[in-house]
Coordinates of C-alpha atoms in Angstrom, one line a residue:
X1 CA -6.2 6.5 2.4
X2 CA -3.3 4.5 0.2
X3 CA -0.3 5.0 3.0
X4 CA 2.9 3.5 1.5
X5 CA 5.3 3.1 5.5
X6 CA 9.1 3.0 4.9
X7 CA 10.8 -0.2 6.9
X8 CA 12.0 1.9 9.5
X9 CA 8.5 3.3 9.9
X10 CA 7.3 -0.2 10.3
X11 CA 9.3 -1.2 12.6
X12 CA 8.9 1.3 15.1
X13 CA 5.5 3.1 14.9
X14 CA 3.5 -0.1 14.3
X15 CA 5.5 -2.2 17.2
X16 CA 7.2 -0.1 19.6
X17 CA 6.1 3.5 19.1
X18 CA 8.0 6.0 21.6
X19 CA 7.2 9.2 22.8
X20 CA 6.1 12.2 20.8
X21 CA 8.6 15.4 20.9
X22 CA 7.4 18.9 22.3
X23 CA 9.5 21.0 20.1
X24 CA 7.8 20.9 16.6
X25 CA 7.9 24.0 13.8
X26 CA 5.0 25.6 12.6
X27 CA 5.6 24.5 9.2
X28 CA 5.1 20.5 10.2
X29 CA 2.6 21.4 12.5
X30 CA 0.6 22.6 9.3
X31 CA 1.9 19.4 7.6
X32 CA 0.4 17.3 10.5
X33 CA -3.1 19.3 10.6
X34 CA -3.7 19.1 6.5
X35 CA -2.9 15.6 6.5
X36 CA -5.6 14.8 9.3
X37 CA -8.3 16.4 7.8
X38 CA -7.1 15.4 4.3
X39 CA -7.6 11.6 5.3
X40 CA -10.4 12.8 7.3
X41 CA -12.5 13.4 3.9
X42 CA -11.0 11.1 1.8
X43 CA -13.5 8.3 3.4
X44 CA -16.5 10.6 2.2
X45 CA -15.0 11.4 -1.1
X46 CA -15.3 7.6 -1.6
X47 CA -18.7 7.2 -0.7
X48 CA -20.0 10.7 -3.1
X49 CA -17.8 9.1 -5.7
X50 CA -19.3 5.5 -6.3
X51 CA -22.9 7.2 -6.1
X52 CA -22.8 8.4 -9.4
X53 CA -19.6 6.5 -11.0
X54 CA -19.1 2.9 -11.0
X55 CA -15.9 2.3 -8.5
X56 CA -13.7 0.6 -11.3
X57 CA -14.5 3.9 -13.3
X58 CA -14.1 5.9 -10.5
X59 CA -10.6 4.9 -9.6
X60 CA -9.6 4.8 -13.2
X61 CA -10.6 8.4 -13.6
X62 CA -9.0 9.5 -9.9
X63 CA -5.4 7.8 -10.7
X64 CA -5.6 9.2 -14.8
X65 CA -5.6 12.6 -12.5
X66 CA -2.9 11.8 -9.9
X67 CA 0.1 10.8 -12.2
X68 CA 0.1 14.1 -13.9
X69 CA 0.2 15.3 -10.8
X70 CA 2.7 12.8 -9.0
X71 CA 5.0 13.5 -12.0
X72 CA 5.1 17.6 -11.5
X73 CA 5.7 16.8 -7.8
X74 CA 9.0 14.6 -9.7
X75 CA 9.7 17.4 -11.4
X76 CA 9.7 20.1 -8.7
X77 CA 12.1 17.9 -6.4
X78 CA 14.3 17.3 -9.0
X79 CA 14.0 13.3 -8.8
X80 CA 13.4 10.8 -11.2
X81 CA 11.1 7.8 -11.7
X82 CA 13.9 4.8 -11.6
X83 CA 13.1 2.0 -13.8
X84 CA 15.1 -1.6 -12.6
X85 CA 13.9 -4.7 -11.7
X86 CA 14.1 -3.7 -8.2
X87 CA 12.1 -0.7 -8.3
X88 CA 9.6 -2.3 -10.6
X89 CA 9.6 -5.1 -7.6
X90 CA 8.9 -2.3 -5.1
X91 CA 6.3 -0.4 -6.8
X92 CA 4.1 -3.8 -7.9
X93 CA 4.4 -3.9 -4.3
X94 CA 3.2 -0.5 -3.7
X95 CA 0.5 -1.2 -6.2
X96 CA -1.2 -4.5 -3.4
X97 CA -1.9 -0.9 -1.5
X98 CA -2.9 1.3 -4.2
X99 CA -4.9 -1.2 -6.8
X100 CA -6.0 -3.8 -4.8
X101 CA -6.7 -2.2 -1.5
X102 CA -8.7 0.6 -3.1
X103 CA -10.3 -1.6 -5.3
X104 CA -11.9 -3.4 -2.2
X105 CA -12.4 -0.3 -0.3
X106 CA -14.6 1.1 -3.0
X107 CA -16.3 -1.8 -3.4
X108 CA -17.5 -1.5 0.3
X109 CA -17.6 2.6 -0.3
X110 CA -21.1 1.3 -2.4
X111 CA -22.2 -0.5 0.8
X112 CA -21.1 1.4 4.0
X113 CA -21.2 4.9 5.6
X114 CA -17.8 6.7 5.2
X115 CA -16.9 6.6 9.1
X116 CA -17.1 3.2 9.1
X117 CA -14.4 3.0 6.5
X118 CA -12.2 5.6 8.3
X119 CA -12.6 3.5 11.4
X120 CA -11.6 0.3 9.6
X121 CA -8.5 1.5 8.3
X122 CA -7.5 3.7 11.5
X123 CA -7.3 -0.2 12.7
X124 CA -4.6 -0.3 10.2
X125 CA -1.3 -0.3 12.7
X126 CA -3.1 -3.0 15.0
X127 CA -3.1 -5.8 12.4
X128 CA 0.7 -5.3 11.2
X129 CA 1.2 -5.6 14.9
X130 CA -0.5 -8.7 14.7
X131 CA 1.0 -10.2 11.8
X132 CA 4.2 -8.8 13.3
X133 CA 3.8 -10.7 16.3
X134 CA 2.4 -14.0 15.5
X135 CA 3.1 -14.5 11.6
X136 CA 7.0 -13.1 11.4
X137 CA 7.7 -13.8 14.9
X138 CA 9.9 -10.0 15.2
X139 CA 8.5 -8.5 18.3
X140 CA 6.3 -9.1 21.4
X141 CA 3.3 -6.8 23.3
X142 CA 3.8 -5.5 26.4
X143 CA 1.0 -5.8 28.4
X144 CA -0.1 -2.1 27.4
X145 CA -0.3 -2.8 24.2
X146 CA -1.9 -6.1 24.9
X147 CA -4.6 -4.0 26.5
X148 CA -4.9 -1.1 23.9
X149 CA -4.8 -4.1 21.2
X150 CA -8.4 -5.8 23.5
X151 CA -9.6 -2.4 23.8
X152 CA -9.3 -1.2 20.2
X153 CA -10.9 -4.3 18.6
X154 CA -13.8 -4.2 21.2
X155 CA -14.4 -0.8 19.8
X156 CA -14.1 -2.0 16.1
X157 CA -17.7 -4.7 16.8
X158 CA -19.4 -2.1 18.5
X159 CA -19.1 0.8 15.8
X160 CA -20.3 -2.3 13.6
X161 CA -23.0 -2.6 15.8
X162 CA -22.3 -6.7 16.6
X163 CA -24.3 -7.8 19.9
X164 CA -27.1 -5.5 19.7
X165 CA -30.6 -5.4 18.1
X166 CA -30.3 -3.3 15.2
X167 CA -27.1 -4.4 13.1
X168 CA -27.7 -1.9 10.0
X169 CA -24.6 -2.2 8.2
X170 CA -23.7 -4.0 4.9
X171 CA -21.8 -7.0 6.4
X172 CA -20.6 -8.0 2.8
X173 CA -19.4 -3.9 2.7
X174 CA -17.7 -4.5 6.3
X175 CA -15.8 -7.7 4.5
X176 CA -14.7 -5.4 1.3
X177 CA -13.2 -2.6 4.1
X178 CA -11.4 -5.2 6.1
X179 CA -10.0 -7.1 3.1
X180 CA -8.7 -3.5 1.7
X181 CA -6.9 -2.9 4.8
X182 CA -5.5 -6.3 5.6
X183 CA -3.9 -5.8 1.5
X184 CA -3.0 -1.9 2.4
X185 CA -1.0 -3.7 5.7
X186 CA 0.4 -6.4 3.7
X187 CA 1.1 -3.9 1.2
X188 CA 3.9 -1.9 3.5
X189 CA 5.4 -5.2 4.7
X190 CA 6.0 -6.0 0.7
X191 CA 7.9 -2.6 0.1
X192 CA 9.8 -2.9 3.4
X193 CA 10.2 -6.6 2.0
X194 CA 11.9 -5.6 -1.2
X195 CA 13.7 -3.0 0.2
X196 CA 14.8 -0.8 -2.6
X197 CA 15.1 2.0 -1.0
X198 CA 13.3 4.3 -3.1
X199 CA 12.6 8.1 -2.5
X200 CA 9.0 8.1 -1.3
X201 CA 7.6 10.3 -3.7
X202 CA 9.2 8.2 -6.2
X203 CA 7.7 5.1 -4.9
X204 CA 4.1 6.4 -4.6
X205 CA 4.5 7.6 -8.2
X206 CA 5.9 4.4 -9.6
X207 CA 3.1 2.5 -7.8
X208 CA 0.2 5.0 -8.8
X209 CA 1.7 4.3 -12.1
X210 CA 1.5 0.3 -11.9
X211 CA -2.3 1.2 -10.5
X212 CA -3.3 3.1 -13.1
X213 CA -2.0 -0.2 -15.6
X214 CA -4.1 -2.3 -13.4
X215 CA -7.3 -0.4 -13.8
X216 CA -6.8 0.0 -17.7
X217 CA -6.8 -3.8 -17.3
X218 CA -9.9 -4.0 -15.4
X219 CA -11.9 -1.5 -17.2
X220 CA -13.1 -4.0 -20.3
X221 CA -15.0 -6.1 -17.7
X222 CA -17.2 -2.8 -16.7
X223 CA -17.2 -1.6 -20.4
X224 CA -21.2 -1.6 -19.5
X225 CA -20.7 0.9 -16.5
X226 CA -18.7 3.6 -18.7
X227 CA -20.0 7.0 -17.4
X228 CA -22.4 8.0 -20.1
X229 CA -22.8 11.7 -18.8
X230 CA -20.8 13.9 -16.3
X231 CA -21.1 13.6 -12.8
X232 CA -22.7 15.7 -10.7
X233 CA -21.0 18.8 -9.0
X234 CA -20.6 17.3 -5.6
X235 CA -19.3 13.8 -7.1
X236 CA -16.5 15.5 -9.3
X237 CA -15.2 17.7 -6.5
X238 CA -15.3 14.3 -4.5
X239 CA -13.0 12.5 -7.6
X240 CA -10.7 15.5 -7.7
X241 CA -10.2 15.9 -4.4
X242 CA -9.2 12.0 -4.1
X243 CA -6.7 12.4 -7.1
X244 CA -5.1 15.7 -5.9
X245 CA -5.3 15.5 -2.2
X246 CA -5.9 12.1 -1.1
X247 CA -3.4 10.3 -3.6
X248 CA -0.6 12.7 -3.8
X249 CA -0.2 16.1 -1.6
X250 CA -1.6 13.8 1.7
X251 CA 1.2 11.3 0.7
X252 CA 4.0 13.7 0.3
X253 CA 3.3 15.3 3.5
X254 CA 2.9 12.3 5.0
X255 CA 5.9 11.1 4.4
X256 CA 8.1 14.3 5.3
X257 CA 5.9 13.4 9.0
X258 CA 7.1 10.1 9.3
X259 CA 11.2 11.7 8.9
X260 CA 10.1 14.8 11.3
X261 CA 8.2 13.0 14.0
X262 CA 8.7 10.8 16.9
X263 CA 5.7 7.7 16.2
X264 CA 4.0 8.4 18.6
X265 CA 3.0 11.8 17.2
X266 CA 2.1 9.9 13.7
X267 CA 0.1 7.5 15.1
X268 CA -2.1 10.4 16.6
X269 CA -3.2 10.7 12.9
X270 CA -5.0 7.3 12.8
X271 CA -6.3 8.4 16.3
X272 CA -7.6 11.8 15.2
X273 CA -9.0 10.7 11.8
X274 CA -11.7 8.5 12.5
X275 CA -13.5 11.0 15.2
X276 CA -13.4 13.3 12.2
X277 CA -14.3 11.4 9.5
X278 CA -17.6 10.2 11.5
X279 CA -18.0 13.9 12.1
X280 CA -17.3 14.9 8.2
X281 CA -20.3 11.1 7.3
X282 CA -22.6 12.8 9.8
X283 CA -22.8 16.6 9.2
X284 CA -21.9 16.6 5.3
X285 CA -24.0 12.9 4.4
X286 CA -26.5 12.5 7.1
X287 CA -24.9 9.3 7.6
X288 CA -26.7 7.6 11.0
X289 CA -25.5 8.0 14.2
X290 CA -25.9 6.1 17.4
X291 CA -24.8 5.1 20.8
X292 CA -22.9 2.4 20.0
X293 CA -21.3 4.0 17.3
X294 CA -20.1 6.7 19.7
X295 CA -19.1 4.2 22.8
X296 CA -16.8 2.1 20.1
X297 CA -15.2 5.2 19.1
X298 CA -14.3 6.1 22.2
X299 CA -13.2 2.8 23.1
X300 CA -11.7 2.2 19.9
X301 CA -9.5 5.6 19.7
X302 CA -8.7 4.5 23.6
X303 CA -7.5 1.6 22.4
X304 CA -5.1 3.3 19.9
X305 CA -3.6 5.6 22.3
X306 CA -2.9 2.5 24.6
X307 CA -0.8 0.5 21.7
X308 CA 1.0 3.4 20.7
X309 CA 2.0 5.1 24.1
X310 CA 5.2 4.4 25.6
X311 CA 6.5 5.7 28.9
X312 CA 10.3 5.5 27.4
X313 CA 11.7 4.4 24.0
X314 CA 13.1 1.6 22.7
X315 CA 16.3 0.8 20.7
X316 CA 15.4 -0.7 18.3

């Protein structure tokens, strides 16, 4: 789940989304659908990964398999991976995203269920709205978004299970999630920041490049936790499926969604992803489920649909 939002994106679908269009064609309906349950996986992929292979490892290996990858899909749309000091500028700053949010969210991967991480980052648009808001002082919540904002985070303690009996999550797991989202956040605002208007595909390859440096880097520390035989069946499919789906076919439809689509219709991914990502922990991990869990989904994916809904657009 290493999202890498376009200013414009930004602006409008984490502030003041608008409302979705009806007409859409079955090709970006298809688009919509495999990014969903692409980033509906991902979470568990995590979680199968770091049970066999340390997470620095882990990474290591799953970007070593992207950049091929991200460079075929530079190939295939005839672009090419621009190398100034402003691009260099923006991908470092994709990298916060890529290297250091997935560092942390692997970290917790070792520690919590994989619903709980989808849940964390579907939370994702609500603190850029925040920092938004209160830290760069751009926009201000109506009082629907104020209320989807209450609603959302009320959802986020009780799928954490705060305030009743039986807290059994990893706390110190719960910190490494919400670290690697707050970084994956300030990540976007640093692209938008530098503003190098980059081709997308471009940027997530420059910045999958940049992370792939940074784990090379971090790899002599865990020289001790080098895989000494090969992973089972079910982690390998798990690392594969991160590199190829998750890193770079989720990202390029992705982006072609956020050019298509009204915001309001994107958001519905973060919406959508968590309900099937808990589904995904639960059936395919027997990852525990209870009451609470269920209530702060609901009131969490509530939530959600409150910030992003608008009755009319705005100009922005």
């Amino acid at each position: 789940m290493s999202q890498l939002h376009e200013k414009s994106f930004i602006s409008t679908t984490q502030i003041q989304p608008t409302v979705a269009s009806t007409s859409l064609r079955p090709a970006t309906v298809g688009q919509f659908i495999a990014v969903v349950l692409i980033w509906s996986f991902t979470p568990l992929a995590a979680v199968w990964t770091v049970q066999e292979i340390h997470w620095a490892w882990g990474l290591f290996l799953r970007y070593s398999l992207a950049i091929p990858l991200a460079f075929m899909c530079l190939f295939y749309f005839r672009l090419k991976l621009i190398i100034n000091l402003k691009a260099i500028l923006s991908y470092v700053a994709g990298a916060i995203g890529l290297f250091g949010s997935m560092t942390f969210c692997y970290m917790g991967a070792t520690r919590v269920p994989s619903a709980m991480i989808s849940i964390i980052y579907g939370t994702a648009p609500l603190w850029s709205g925040l920092i938004v808001v209160f830290i760069l002082k751009r926009e201000h919540f109506h009082l629907r978004q104020w209320c989807g904002l209450t609603l959302a985070f009320l959802g986020l303690i009780l799928t954490m299970g705060l305030g009743t009996d039986d807290v059994q999550l990893d706390m110190l797991g719960i910190a490494y999630e919400i670290i690697a989202v707050l970084l994956y956040v300030l990540s976007m605002f640093a692209v938008a920041k530098v503003g190098a208007k980059i081709h997308p595909i471009t940027q997530t390859t420059g910045s999958t490049l940049v992370s792939w440096i940074g784990y090379v880097c971090l790899l002599p520390f865990f020289i001790s936790e080098v895989p000494t035989q090969l992973p089972s069946l079910q982690a390998s499919m798990a690392l594969l499926y991160s590199a190829l789906f998750s890193s770079v076919l989720a990202m390029i439809f992705y982006f072609h969604l956020i050019q298509k689509l009204n915001p309001t219709t994107v958001m519905l991914i973060m919406i959508v992803t968590p309900v099937l990502a808990t589904f995904w922990g639960i059936s395919l991990n027997h990852e525990p489920l209870s009451s609470h869990l269920i209530i702060g989904l609901i009131c969490l994916c509530f939530g959600l649909f409150l910030y992003a809904y608008r009755k009319k657009s705005y100009n922005l």
